[in-house]
């Protein structure tokens, strides 16, 4: 199961000092932690669902914190955690060129965008499973937004779209329609 | 050649020949006046400010009746940057003969067109979608005798001519039969297949099906190089054209440099055998990621052949900006580079009287971000 690491900020209520904690999280499954943490200690509160048993026990005391981190599901980022995620921008696009360590994509907010955004990204910006999908013409999405609860942080998420494959029926129908179109044109 | 300082809205006189080349860093368009109010359009791009096809916008600004006066439209190939907006241009030009590469009548091309444009894809579209839209219009016009018959461009075929003075013609110098076969084979190799991942059509290069045009107006000759490249196989690309160019043919006085001035579009024999000494030469820029054409080396090379070299705009994209500062910051932090294409937009306009000697100078006007190549090189040193 692929893993992603997310840094969560913990705020000490008295001293206001901040400490970063890195926890392993699963990119496809979202961990469900029951919310009982004292908000005076932990600034970040999250809820999610998962089969993972790592953090299934409820919060016990302030000294054994369980952090709740809102994690938008990659495929549903535009409907992300209610109240926790503020979508600022969503681009659809396609890969224009792939290099050894990076790729260039053309991106649209609206279908009629012009001029269009063209951006080059490190392949590292994608999950391991998504990198194999980067071919010229492949579709992708880029969302930019804020996670907000007690604190707010920016998040940028790029993922490859997994569209249904072409099928014989569709290709055959397209062929018939195009033959009908081109048959009607007389050329010199 | 000196700039006239004319306004872009000054139309040519009926005795003047005009070649106007538009290029915004993604796309190019050429508008030609043959004298006596007859116009032609080759390829299409959009003005990034108005999003309108450059040709329509320009002709409307100089009060040309597009429906009656545009007599020829050509799509040299279907790459996105050469065909954007051409469908709208064609719909407005009711008197125009439409010409495109002979590759579209190859038996395999229908399959290519149907797979990439007849199935569901994603925003953005492609040049093939634009070509399909033109074919829909052609089909509508087919049954109406008011509209001229479209023509397929193949090597050494005259696509359009005017037999009244000044006698004028537009002749295709490519694609050759071998080029059509090569182009369709390449496209067929990447054709969508069942159970394969759905995607947008990738750009296939080199574009063997690209149409190079030789324009003759009276005694004046202009070579429009489209996106043709040089290839090892002498039956393809520029080598095929040069090999077929008869030494007795008259050389060309002007050149729309092929493939954005890149080194793979350069063939020395084109300059030595097909062009006069010191012709005028115009190139349009192209920007993709870190690739910027023409490069400084390309510009130096062109200046080695002519001092009358112009760029429709410098090959510089437009910096990414967003009204939301958080988005702007995030984009710039996440991407290695981010910019808008097209970038800057410019228009090079060349005019002279048709009756003038072919050796006489042209009047050149530079609008928008158009510049002389040597001035551009000075600015980036």
Coordinates of C-alpha atoms in Angstrom, one line a residue:
Chain A
X1 CA 0.0 0.0 0.0
X2 CA 1.6 3.3 -1.0
X3 CA 2.3 5.7 1.8
X4 CA 2.4 9.4 2.0
X5 CA 3.8 11.4 4.8
X6 CA 2.1 14.5 6.0
X7 CA 3.4 17.0 8.4
X8 CA 1.0 18.1 11.0
X9 CA 1.4 21.1 13.3
X10 CA 0.9 20.7 17.0
X11 CA 0.4 23.8 19.0
X12 CA 1.3 23.9 22.7
X13 CA -1.6 25.8 24.3
X14 CA 0.5 27.4 27.0
X15 CA 3.8 28.2 25.4
X16 CA 2.4 28.6 21.8
X17 CA 5.4 26.7 20.5
X18 CA 5.0 24.6 17.4
X19 CA 6.3 21.2 16.8
X20 CA 6.1 19.2 13.6
X21 CA 5.1 15.6 13.6
X22 CA 5.6 13.3 10.7
X23 CA 3.2 10.4 10.5
X24 CA 2.8 7.7 7.9
X25 CA -0.5 8.0 6.2
X26 CA -2.1 5.9 3.4
X27 CA -2.8 7.7 0.2
X28 CA -5.8 5.6 -0.8
X29 CA -7.2 4.9 2.5
X30 CA -8.0 7.6 5.0
X31 CA -7.4 6.9 8.7
X32 CA -10.3 7.3 11.0
X33 CA -9.5 8.6 14.4
X34 CA -12.0 9.3 16.9
X35 CA -12.0 12.9 18.0
X36 CA -11.4 13.6 21.7
X37 CA -8.2 15.6 21.7
X38 CA -8.1 18.7 23.7
X39 CA -8.2 21.7 21.4
X40 CA -6.1 23.8 23.7
X41 CA -3.1 21.5 23.0
X42 CA -3.6 20.4 19.5
X43 CA -4.4 22.9 16.8
X44 CA -4.9 20.4 14.1
X45 CA -8.0 18.3 14.3
X46 CA -8.9 15.7 11.7
X47 CA -11.2 12.9 10.9
X48 CA -11.1 10.3 8.2
X49 CA -11.9 6.7 7.4
X50 CA -9.7 3.7 6.9
X51 CA -9.3 0.1 7.6
X52 CA -5.9 0.9 9.1
X53 CA -5.7 -0.1 12.7
X54 CA -2.8 2.1 13.5
X55 CA -4.9 4.8 15.2
X56 CA -8.2 3.1 15.9
X57 CA -8.1 3.7 19.7
X58 CA -9.8 6.8 21.0
X59 CA -7.8 9.7 22.4
X60 CA -6.8 9.0 26.0
X61 CA -4.9 11.9 27.5
X62 CA -3.2 15.0 26.5
X63 CA 0.1 13.1 26.9
X64 CA -0.9 10.5 24.3
X65 CA -2.2 12.7 21.5
X66 CA -4.0 11.5 18.5
X67 CA -4.0 14.0 15.7
X68 CA -6.8 14.3 13.4
X69 CA -5.8 15.5 9.9
X70 CA -8.2 16.3 7.1
X71 CA -7.0 14.5 4.0
X72 CA -8.9 15.1 0.8
X73 CA -9.2 11.9 -1.2
X74 CA -7.1 12.3 -4.4
X75 CA -10.0 11.4 -6.7
X76 CA -12.6 13.6 -4.9
X77 CA -10.5 16.7 -4.1
X78 CA -13.2 19.0 -5.4
X79 CA -15.7 17.6 -2.9
X80 CA -13.2 17.3 -0.1
X81 CA -13.8 17.2 3.6
X82 CA -16.8 19.3 4.4
X83 CA -15.8 22.5 6.1
X84 CA -12.1 21.5 6.2
X85 CA -11.0 22.2 2.6
X86 CA -11.3 25.4 0.7
X87 CA -10.8 24.9 -3.0
X88 CA -9.1 27.9 -4.6
X89 CA -8.4 26.6 -8.0
X90 CA -8.9 23.5 -10.0
X91 CA -7.1 22.9 -13.3
X92 CA -7.8 20.2 -15.8
X93 CA -5.1 19.5 -18.3
X94 CA -3.0 17.1 -20.3
X95 CA 0.7 16.1 -20.5
X96 CA 2.4 17.8 -23.4
X97 CA 5.9 16.4 -22.9
X98 CA 7.5 14.0 -20.6
X99 CA 11.2 14.1 -19.6
X100 CA 13.3 11.9 -17.5
X101 CA 12.6 13.7 -14.3
X102 CA 9.9 16.2 -15.1
X103 CA 6.9 16.7 -17.4
X104 CA 5.2 19.7 -19.0
X105 CA 1.4 20.0 -18.8
X106 CA -1.1 22.4 -20.4
X107 CA -3.8 23.3 -18.0
X108 CA -7.2 24.8 -18.2
X109 CA -9.6 26.3 -15.7
X110 CA -12.4 26.5 -18.2
X111 CA -12.7 24.8 -21.6
X112 CA -12.4 28.2 -23.3
X113 CA -9.3 29.4 -21.5
X114 CA -6.9 31.3 -23.7
X115 CA -4.1 32.0 -23.1
X116 CA -3.6 28.8 -21.3
X117 CA -1.3 27.9 -18.4
X118 CA 1.7 25.7 -19.2
X119 CA 3.7 24.4 -16.4
X120 CA 6.6 22.0 -15.8
X121 CA 6.6 19.8 -12.8
X122 CA 9.0 17.3 -11.1
X123 CA 7.7 13.8 -11.5
X124 CA 8.2 13.7 -7.7
X125 CA 5.1 15.9 -7.4
X126 CA 3.1 12.8 -8.3
X127 CA 2.4 9.7 -6.3
X128 CA 4.5 6.6 -7.3
X129 CA 1.5 4.9 -8.9
X130 CA 0.6 8.0 -10.9
X131 CA 4.1 8.4 -12.4
X132 CA 3.6 5.4 -14.6
X133 CA 0.6 7.1 -16.1
X134 CA 2.5 10.1 -17.4
X135 CA 2.5 9.8 -21.1
X136 CA 2.0 12.5 -23.8
X137 CA -1.7 13.3 -23.9
X138 CA -2.6 11.8 -20.5
X139 CA -5.1 13.7 -18.5
X140 CA -4.4 15.2 -15.1
X141 CA -5.9 17.5 -12.5
X142 CA -4.3 20.1 -10.2
X143 CA -6.1 21.4 -7.2
X144 CA -5.0 24.2 -5.0
X145 CA -6.7 25.1 -1.8
X146 CA -6.6 25.5 2.0
X147 CA -7.1 23.1 4.8
X148 CA -8.8 25.0 7.5
X149 CA -9.8 24.1 11.0
X150 CA -8.1 25.7 14.0
X151 CA -5.1 26.5 11.7
X152 CA -4.9 26.9 8.0
X153 CA -2.4 25.4 5.5
X154 CA -2.1 25.6 1.8
X155 CA -2.2 22.4 -0.3
X156 CA -1.4 21.6 -3.9
X157 CA -2.5 18.2 -5.2
X158 CA -1.6 16.9 -8.7
X159 CA -3.0 13.6 -9.8
X160 CA -3.5 11.7 -13.1
X161 CA -7.0 11.1 -14.2
X162 CA -8.0 7.5 -14.7
X163 CA -10.4 7.7 -17.5
X164 CA -12.3 4.7 -18.9
X165 CA -10.2 3.0 -21.6
X166 CA -11.3 3.2 -25.2
X167 CA -13.6 0.3 -26.2
X168 CA -14.4 -1.3 -29.5
X169 CA -18.0 -0.1 -29.6
X170 CA -17.0 3.5 -29.2
X171 CA -14.3 3.3 -31.8
X172 CA -16.5 1.6 -34.3
X173 CA -19.3 4.2 -33.8
X174 CA -16.8 7.0 -34.3
X175 CA -15.5 5.3 -37.4
X176 CA -19.0 5.0 -38.9
X177 CA -19.8 8.7 -38.1
X178 CA -16.6 9.9 -39.6
X179 CA -17.0 7.9 -42.8
X180 CA -20.5 9.4 -43.2
X181 CA -18.9 12.9 -42.8
X182 CA -16.0 12.5 -45.2
X183 CA -18.0 10.6 -47.8
X184 CA -20.0 13.7 -48.3
X185 CA -17.0 15.9 -49.2
X186 CA -15.8 16.1 -52.8
X187 CA -12.2 17.2 -53.3
X188 CA -10.3 18.4 -56.3
Chain B
X1 CA 13.9 48.0 -45.6
X2 CA 12.5 50.8 -43.5
X3 CA 9.4 50.8 -41.4
X4 CA 6.7 53.0 -42.9
X5 CA 5.2 53.9 -39.6
X6 CA 1.8 53.2 -41.0
X7 CA -1.2 52.3 -38.8
X8 CA -2.3 48.7 -38.8
X9 CA -5.7 49.8 -40.0
X10 CA -4.4 51.3 -43.2
X11 CA -5.6 49.0 -46.0
X12 CA -3.3 48.2 -49.0
X13 CA -4.1 50.0 -52.2
X14 CA -5.6 47.9 -55.0
X15 CA -2.2 47.9 -56.7
X16 CA -0.3 46.7 -53.7
X17 CA 0.9 43.2 -52.8
X18 CA 0.8 42.5 -49.1
X19 CA 2.1 39.7 -46.9
X20 CA 1.1 39.9 -43.2
X21 CA 2.4 37.4 -40.8
X22 CA 1.0 37.1 -37.3
X23 CA 2.6 35.1 -34.5
X24 CA 1.9 35.1 -30.8
X25 CA 4.4 32.5 -29.6
X26 CA 1.9 29.7 -30.1
X27 CA 0.6 29.7 -33.5
X28 CA 1.0 31.6 -36.8
X29 CA -1.2 33.0 -39.5
X30 CA -0.4 34.5 -42.9
X31 CA -2.7 36.9 -44.7
X32 CA -1.9 37.8 -48.4
X33 CA -3.2 40.5 -50.7
X34 CA -2.8 39.8 -54.4
X35 CA -3.9 43.2 -55.5
X36 CA -7.4 44.2 -56.7
X37 CA -8.9 43.3 -53.4
X38 CA -8.2 39.5 -53.6
X39 CA -7.1 38.0 -50.4
X40 CA -5.8 34.6 -49.1
X41 CA -5.2 33.2 -45.6
X42 CA -2.8 30.5 -44.6
X43 CA -3.2 28.9 -41.2
X44 CA -4.7 30.5 -38.2
X45 CA -3.9 31.7 -34.7
X46 CA -5.8 33.6 -32.0
X47 CA -5.0 37.1 -30.7
X48 CA -4.4 36.4 -27.0
X49 CA -6.1 39.6 -26.0
X50 CA -9.3 39.3 -27.9
X51 CA -9.3 35.5 -28.5
X52 CA -10.3 36.1 -32.1
X53 CA -8.6 34.6 -35.1
X54 CA -5.9 37.0 -36.1
X55 CA -6.8 37.0 -39.8
X56 CA -10.5 37.9 -39.2
X57 CA -9.6 40.5 -36.7
X58 CA -7.1 42.2 -39.1
X59 CA -9.2 42.0 -42.2
X60 CA -12.2 43.4 -40.4
X61 CA -10.0 46.3 -39.1
X62 CA -9.1 47.3 -42.6
X63 CA -12.7 46.9 -43.7
X64 CA -12.3 43.9 -46.0
X65 CA -15.4 42.0 -46.9
X66 CA -14.2 38.6 -45.8
X67 CA -17.2 36.7 -47.3
X68 CA -16.5 38.1 -50.8
X69 CA -12.8 39.0 -50.9
X70 CA -11.0 36.0 -49.3
X71 CA -10.6 33.6 -52.1
X72 CA -8.3 31.0 -50.7
X73 CA -7.7 29.4 -47.3
X74 CA -5.1 26.8 -46.5
X75 CA -4.4 24.7 -43.5
X76 CA -0.8 23.6 -43.9
X77 CA -1.2 20.9 -41.3
X78 CA -3.2 20.2 -38.2
X79 CA -0.9 21.0 -35.3
X80 CA -2.7 23.0 -32.7
X81 CA -0.5 26.1 -33.2
X82 CA -1.3 26.4 -36.9
X83 CA -5.0 25.8 -37.0
X84 CA -6.7 27.5 -34.0
X85 CA -9.7 29.4 -35.1
X86 CA -9.5 28.4 -38.7
X87 CA -13.0 26.9 -38.7
X88 CA -14.5 30.3 -37.8
X89 CA -12.4 32.0 -40.5
X90 CA -13.5 29.4 -43.1
X91 CA -17.2 29.8 -42.1
X92 CA -16.9 33.6 -42.7
X93 CA -15.0 33.2 -46.0
X94 CA -17.8 32.0 -48.2
X95 CA -16.0 32.5 -51.5
X96 CA -12.8 30.8 -50.4
X97 CA -11.3 27.6 -51.8
X98 CA -10.2 25.5 -48.9
X99 CA -6.9 23.5 -49.2
X100 CA -5.2 21.1 -46.9
X101 CA -2.7 18.3 -47.0
X102 CA -3.4 15.4 -49.4
X103 CA -2.9 13.2 -46.4
X104 CA -6.5 13.6 -45.4
X105 CA -7.6 11.5 -48.3
X106 CA -5.3 8.6 -47.5
X107 CA -7.4 5.5 -46.6
X108 CA -6.0 5.4 -43.1
X109 CA -6.7 9.0 -42.3
X110 CA -10.4 8.4 -41.7
X111 CA -9.6 6.0 -38.9
X112 CA -7.2 8.5 -37.4
X113 CA -9.7 11.3 -37.6
X114 CA -12.5 9.2 -36.2
X115 CA -10.5 7.8 -33.3
X116 CA -9.1 11.0 -32.0
X117 CA -12.0 13.4 -32.7
X118 CA -15.1 11.1 -32.7
X119 CA -14.6 9.8 -29.2
X120 CA -14.8 11.5 -25.8
X121 CA -11.9 13.4 -24.5
X122 CA -11.2 16.3 -22.3
X123 CA -10.9 20.1 -22.4
X124 CA -8.5 21.8 -24.7
X125 CA -9.4 20.0 -27.9
X126 CA -6.7 19.6 -30.6
X127 CA -5.9 20.7 -34.1
X128 CA -7.7 17.6 -35.4
X129 CA -10.9 18.7 -33.8
X130 CA -10.6 22.0 -35.7
X131 CA -10.0 20.1 -38.9
X132 CA -13.0 18.0 -38.3
X133 CA -15.2 21.1 -37.7
X134 CA -13.9 22.4 -41.1
X135 CA -15.0 19.2 -42.7
X136 CA -18.4 19.5 -41.2
X137 CA -18.7 22.9 -42.9
X138 CA -17.3 21.5 -46.1
X139 CA -20.0 18.8 -46.1
X140 CA -22.7 21.5 -45.6
X141 CA -21.3 23.4 -48.6
X142 CA -20.9 20.4 -50.8
X143 CA -24.4 20.4 -52.1
X144 CA -24.5 24.1 -52.8
X145 CA -22.9 25.1 -56.0
X146 CA -22.2 28.7 -54.7
X147 CA -19.2 27.4 -52.8
X148 CA -15.9 26.4 -54.4
X149 CA -14.7 22.9 -54.3
X150 CA -12.0 22.2 -51.8
X151 CA -8.6 21.1 -53.0
X152 CA -6.0 18.7 -51.7
X153 CA -2.4 19.8 -51.6
X154 CA 0.2 17.5 -53.0
X155 CA 3.6 18.2 -54.4
X156 CA 3.8 20.5 -57.4
X157 CA 0.0 21.0 -57.6
X158 CA -1.4 24.5 -58.3
X159 CA -4.1 25.0 -55.7
X160 CA -5.4 28.4 -56.8
X161 CA -4.7 30.8 -59.6
X162 CA -6.0 34.1 -61.0
X163 CA -5.6 34.5 -64.7
X164 CA -6.4 38.2 -64.8
X165 CA -3.7 40.7 -64.2
X166 CA -1.7 40.6 -62.0
X167 CA -1.5 36.9 -62.8
X168 CA -1.2 35.1 -59.5
X169 CA -1.0 31.5 -58.2
X170 CA -0.5 29.5 -55.1
X171 CA 1.3 26.2 -55.7
X172 CA 2.0 23.4 -53.2
X173 CA 5.5 22.1 -53.1
X174 CA 4.7 19.4 -50.6
X175 CA 3.7 16.8 -49.4
X176 CA 5.1 14.3 -51.7
X177 CA 3.5 10.8 -52.0
X178 CA 6.2 9.4 -49.7
X179 CA 5.5 12.1 -47.2
X180 CA 1.8 11.3 -47.1
X181 CA 2.6 7.6 -46.5
X182 CA 5.1 8.5 -43.8
X183 CA 2.7 10.9 -42.0
X184 CA -0.3 8.5 -42.0
X185 CA 1.9 5.6 -40.9
X186 CA 3.1 7.6 -37.9
X187 CA -0.4 8.6 -37.0
X188 CA -1.7 5.1 -37.5
X189 CA 1.0 3.8 -35.1
X190 CA -0.4 5.8 -32.3
X191 CA -4.1 5.4 -33.1
X192 CA -6.3 4.7 -30.2
X193 CA -7.0 1.1 -29.6
X194 CA -9.5 -0.7 -27.5
X195 CA -8.5 -1.2 -23.9
X196 CA -5.8 1.5 -24.1
X197 CA -5.7 4.5 -21.8
X198 CA -7.7 7.4 -23.2
X199 CA -5.6 10.4 -23.9
X200 CA -5.3 13.4 -26.2
X201 CA -3.6 13.0 -29.5
X202 CA 0.1 13.6 -29.1
X203 CA 2.0 15.9 -31.5
X204 CA 3.6 13.8 -34.2
X205 CA 6.9 15.2 -35.4
X206 CA 8.3 15.8 -37.8
X207 CA 5.1 16.6 -39.6
X208 CA 5.6 15.0 -42.9
X209 CA 2.2 16.1 -44.2
X210 CA 3.0 19.8 -43.8
X211 CA 2.2 21.9 -46.9
X212 CA 4.8 24.3 -48.2
X213 CA 3.4 26.9 -50.6
X214 CA 5.0 28.9 -53.4
X215 CA 3.0 32.2 -53.9
X216 CA 3.4 34.0 -57.2
X217 CA 2.0 37.5 -57.8
X218 CA 3.1 39.0 -61.0
X219 CA 6.9 38.8 -60.9
X220 CA 7.0 38.5 -57.1
X221 CA 7.6 35.1 -55.5
X222 CA 7.2 34.2 -51.8
X223 CA 7.9 30.9 -50.1
X224 CA 5.8 29.9 -47.1
X225 CA 7.6 27.1 -45.2
X226 CA 4.9 26.0 -42.8
X227 CA 6.4 23.5 -40.3
X228 CA 8.4 21.4 -42.7
X229 CA 11.6 19.9 -41.4
X230 CA 14.7 18.3 -42.8
X231 CA 15.0 14.6 -42.7
X232 CA 17.6 12.0 -43.5
X233 CA 15.4 10.4 -46.2
X234 CA 15.7 12.5 -49.3
X235 CA 12.1 11.7 -50.4
X236 CA 10.8 13.5 -47.3
X237 CA 10.8 17.0 -45.9
X238 CA 12.8 19.9 -47.4
X239 CA 15.2 17.6 -49.3
X240 CA 12.4 16.3 -51.4
X241 CA 11.4 19.9 -52.3
X242 CA 14.9 21.0 -53.1
X243 CA 15.5 18.0 -55.2
X244 CA 12.4 18.8 -57.2
X245 CA 13.1 22.5 -57.5
X246 CA 14.2 23.2 -61.1
X247 CA 17.2 25.4 -61.4
X248 CA 15.4 27.3 -64.2
X249 CA 12.6 28.2 -61.7
X250 CA 12.8 31.7 -60.5
X251 CA 14.0 32.2 -57.0
X252 CA 11.8 33.5 -54.2
X253 CA 12.1 37.0 -52.8
X254 CA 10.7 36.3 -49.4
X255 CA 10.5 33.4 -47.0
X256 CA 8.3 32.6 -44.1
X257 CA 10.9 30.5 -42.3
X258 CA 9.8 27.0 -41.5
X259 CA 9.4 25.4 -38.1
X260 CA 9.9 28.6 -36.2
X261 CA 13.4 29.1 -37.3
X262 CA 14.6 25.9 -35.6
X263 CA 17.7 24.0 -36.7
X264 CA 15.7 21.0 -37.8
X265 CA 13.7 23.1 -40.2
X266 CA 16.8 24.6 -41.7
X267 CA 18.2 23.4 -45.0
X268 CA 21.1 25.4 -46.6
X269 CA 20.0 24.5 -50.1
X270 CA 16.7 26.3 -49.5
X271 CA 18.5 29.6 -49.0
X272 CA 21.1 28.9 -51.7
X273 CA 18.9 27.5 -54.4
X274 CA 15.3 28.7 -53.8
X275 CA 15.8 32.2 -52.5
X276 CA 17.5 35.3 -53.9
X277 CA 20.4 36.9 -52.1
X278 CA 19.3 38.7 -49.0
X279 CA 15.6 37.9 -49.2
X280 CA 13.2 39.1 -46.5
X281 CA 12.6 36.4 -44.0
X282 CA 10.0 36.2 -41.2
X283 CA 9.8 33.7 -38.4
X284 CA 7.1 33.2 -35.8
X285 CA 8.2 32.2 -32.3
X286 CA 7.2 29.0 -30.5
X287 CA 7.4 28.4 -26.7
X288 CA 6.8 25.1 -24.9
X289 CA 8.2 24.6 -21.4
X290 CA 11.8 25.6 -21.6
X291 CA 12.0 25.3 -25.4
X292 CA 12.0 28.7 -27.0
X293 CA 12.2 29.0 -30.8
X294 CA 14.0 30.5 -32.5
X295 CA 17.0 30.2 -30.2
X296 CA 19.8 32.8 -30.3
X297 CA 21.8 30.4 -32.4
X298 CA 18.9 30.1 -34.8
X299 CA 18.7 33.9 -35.1
X300 CA 22.4 34.1 -35.7
X301 CA 22.1 31.5 -38.4
X302 CA 19.3 33.4 -40.2
X303 CA 21.2 36.6 -40.0
X304 CA 24.0 34.8 -41.9
X305 CA 21.7 34.5 -44.9
X306 CA 19.8 37.8 -44.8
X307 CA 19.9 41.1 -43.0
X308 CA 16.1 41.6 -43.6
X309 CA 15.0 39.2 -41.0
X310 CA 12.0 39.7 -38.7
X311 CA 10.3 38.1 -35.8
X312 CA 6.6 38.4 -35.2
X313 CA 7.3 38.4 -31.5
X314 CA 10.2 37.5 -29.2
X315 CA 10.0 33.8 -28.1
X316 CA 9.0 34.7 -24.6
X317 CA 6.0 33.4 -22.7
X318 CA 3.8 35.5 -20.5
X319 CA 4.5 35.3 -16.8
X320 CA 1.9 33.5 -14.8
X321 CA -0.3 35.7 -12.8
X322 CA -3.5 35.1 -10.9
X323 CA -5.9 37.5 -9.2
X324 CA -5.6 35.3 -6.1
X325 CA -2.2 35.7 -4.5
X326 CA -2.4 32.4 -2.7
X327 CA -2.9 30.6 -6.0
X328 CA -0.1 32.6 -7.7
X329 CA 2.2 31.7 -4.9
X330 CA 1.3 28.1 -4.9
X331 CA 1.7 27.7 -8.6
X332 CA 5.1 29.3 -8.6
X333 CA 6.2 27.2 -5.6
X334 CA 4.9 23.8 -7.0
X335 CA 5.9 24.1 -10.7
X336 CA 9.5 24.3 -11.9
X337 CA 8.2 26.9 -14.3
X338 CA 4.8 28.2 -15.1
X339 CA 3.7 30.6 -17.8
X340 CA 0.9 31.5 -20.1
X341 CA 1.0 30.6 -23.8
X342 CA 0.8 32.3 -26.1
X343 CA 3.0 35.1 -24.9
X344 CA 3.5 38.2 -26.8
X345 CA 1.8 38.9 -30.0
X346 CA 3.0 40.7 -33.1
X347 CA 2.4 41.4 -36.7
X348 CA 4.9 41.8 -39.5
X349 CA 3.5 43.5 -42.6
X350 CA 5.3 43.7 -46.0
X351 CA 3.9 45.7 -48.9
X352 CA 5.0 46.8 -52.3
X353 CA 3.4 47.8 -55.5
X354 CA 2.8 44.7 -57.8
X355 CA 4.2 46.7 -60.7
X356 CA 7.5 47.4 -58.9
X357 CA 10.6 45.5 -59.8
X358 CA 11.0 42.3 -57.8
X359 CA 14.4 43.7 -56.7
X360 CA 12.9 46.9 -55.3
X361 CA 12.7 47.1 -51.5
X362 CA 9.6 46.2 -49.6
X363 CA 7.8 48.5 -47.1
X364 CA 7.9 46.8 -43.7
X365 CA 5.7 47.7 -40.8
X366 CA 6.1 46.1 -37.4
X367 CA 3.2 46.0 -35.0
X368 CA 2.7 44.8 -31.5
X369 CA 5.8 43.0 -30.3
X370 CA 7.2 42.3 -33.8
X371 CA 10.9 43.1 -34.1
X372 CA 13.9 42.8 -36.3
X373 CA 15.9 39.7 -35.5
X374 CA 19.1 41.7 -35.0
X375 CA 17.3 44.0 -32.5
X376 CA 16.0 41.0 -30.7
X377 CA 19.5 39.5 -30.4
X378 CA 20.9 42.8 -29.2
X379 CA 18.3 42.8 -26.4
X380 CA 19.1 39.4 -25.2
X381 CA 22.9 39.7 -25.2

